[in-house]
Tab-separated table of C-alpha atoms in Angstrom:
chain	number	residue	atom	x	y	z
A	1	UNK	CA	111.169	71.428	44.229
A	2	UNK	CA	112.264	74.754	43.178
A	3	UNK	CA	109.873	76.602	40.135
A	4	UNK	CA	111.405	76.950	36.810
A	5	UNK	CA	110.228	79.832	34.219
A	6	UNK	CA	111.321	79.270	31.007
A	7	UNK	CA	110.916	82.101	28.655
A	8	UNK	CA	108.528	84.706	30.619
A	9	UNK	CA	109.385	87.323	33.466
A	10	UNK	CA	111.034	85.550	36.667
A	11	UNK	CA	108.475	85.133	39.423
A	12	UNK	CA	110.917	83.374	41.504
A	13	UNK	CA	114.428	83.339	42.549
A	14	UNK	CA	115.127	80.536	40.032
A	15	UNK	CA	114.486	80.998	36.497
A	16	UNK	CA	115.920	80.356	32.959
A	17	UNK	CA	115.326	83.808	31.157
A	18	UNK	CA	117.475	85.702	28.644
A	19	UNK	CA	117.863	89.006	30.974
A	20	UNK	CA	118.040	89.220	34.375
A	21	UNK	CA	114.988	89.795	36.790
A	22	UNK	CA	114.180	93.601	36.990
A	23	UNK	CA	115.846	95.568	40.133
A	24	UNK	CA	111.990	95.627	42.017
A	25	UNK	CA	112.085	92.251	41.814
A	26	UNK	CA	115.484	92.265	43.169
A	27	UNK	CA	114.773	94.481	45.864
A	28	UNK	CA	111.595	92.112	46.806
A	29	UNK	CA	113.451	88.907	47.003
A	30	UNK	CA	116.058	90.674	49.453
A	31	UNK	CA	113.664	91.476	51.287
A	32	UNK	CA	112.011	88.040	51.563
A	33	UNK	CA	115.129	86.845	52.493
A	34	UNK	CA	116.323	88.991	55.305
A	35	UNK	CA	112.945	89.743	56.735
A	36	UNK	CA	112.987	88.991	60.880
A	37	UNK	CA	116.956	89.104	60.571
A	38	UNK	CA	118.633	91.855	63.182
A	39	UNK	CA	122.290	91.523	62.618
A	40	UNK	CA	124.935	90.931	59.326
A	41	UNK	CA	125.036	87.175	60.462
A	42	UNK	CA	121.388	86.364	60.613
A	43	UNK	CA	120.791	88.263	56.652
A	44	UNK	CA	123.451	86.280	55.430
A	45	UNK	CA	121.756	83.277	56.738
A	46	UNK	CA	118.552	84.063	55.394
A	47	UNK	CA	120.158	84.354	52.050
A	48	UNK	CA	122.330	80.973	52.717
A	49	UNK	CA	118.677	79.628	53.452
A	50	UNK	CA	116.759	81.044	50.378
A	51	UNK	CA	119.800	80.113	47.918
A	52	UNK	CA	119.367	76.226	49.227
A	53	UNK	CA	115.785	75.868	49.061
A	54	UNK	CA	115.621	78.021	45.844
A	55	UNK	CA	118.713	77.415	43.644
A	56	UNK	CA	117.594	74.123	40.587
A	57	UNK	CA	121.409	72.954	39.664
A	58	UNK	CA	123.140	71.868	37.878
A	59	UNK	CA	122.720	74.732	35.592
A	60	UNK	CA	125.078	76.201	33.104
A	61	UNK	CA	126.039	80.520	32.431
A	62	UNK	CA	128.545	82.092	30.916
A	63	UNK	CA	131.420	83.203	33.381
A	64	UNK	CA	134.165	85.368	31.806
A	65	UNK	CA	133.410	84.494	28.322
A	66	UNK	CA	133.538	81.064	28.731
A	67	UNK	CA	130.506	78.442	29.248
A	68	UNK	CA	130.291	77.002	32.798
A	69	UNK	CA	128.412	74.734	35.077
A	70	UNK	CA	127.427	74.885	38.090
A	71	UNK	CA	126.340	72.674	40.574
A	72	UNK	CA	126.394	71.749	44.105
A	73	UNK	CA	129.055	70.674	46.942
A	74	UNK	CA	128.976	66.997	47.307
């Protein structure tokens, strides 16, 4: 089950914060996810992988001004 941080600085990929994660943080979960991966196709499966195991939903944002949720393929 993924880790939820509600009001403090994200630790993981998934979080419920007001601002974003900083860009070091950023930078540390790319690198987490593409680690061992030699071509385009295998860092875009790492990333496919990490957003599946990582990504709590349904969860709602703000897209364009308007309030959305999201939540996963059936």
């Amino acid at each position: 089950m993924p880790k939820v941080i509600t009001g403090v600085t994200c630790r993981s990929i998934v979080c419920c914060c007001d601002s974003p994660p900083p860009d070091d943080h950023l930078d540390e979960l790319i690198e987490q996810a593409i680690v061992d991966a030699y071509t385009d196709d295998e860092q875009l499966s790492g990333f496919h992988v990490m957003i599946g195991d990582n990504l709590a939903v349904p969860f709602q944002t703000t897209v364009l001004g308007l309030q959305v949720t999201a939540s996963a393929r059936p």
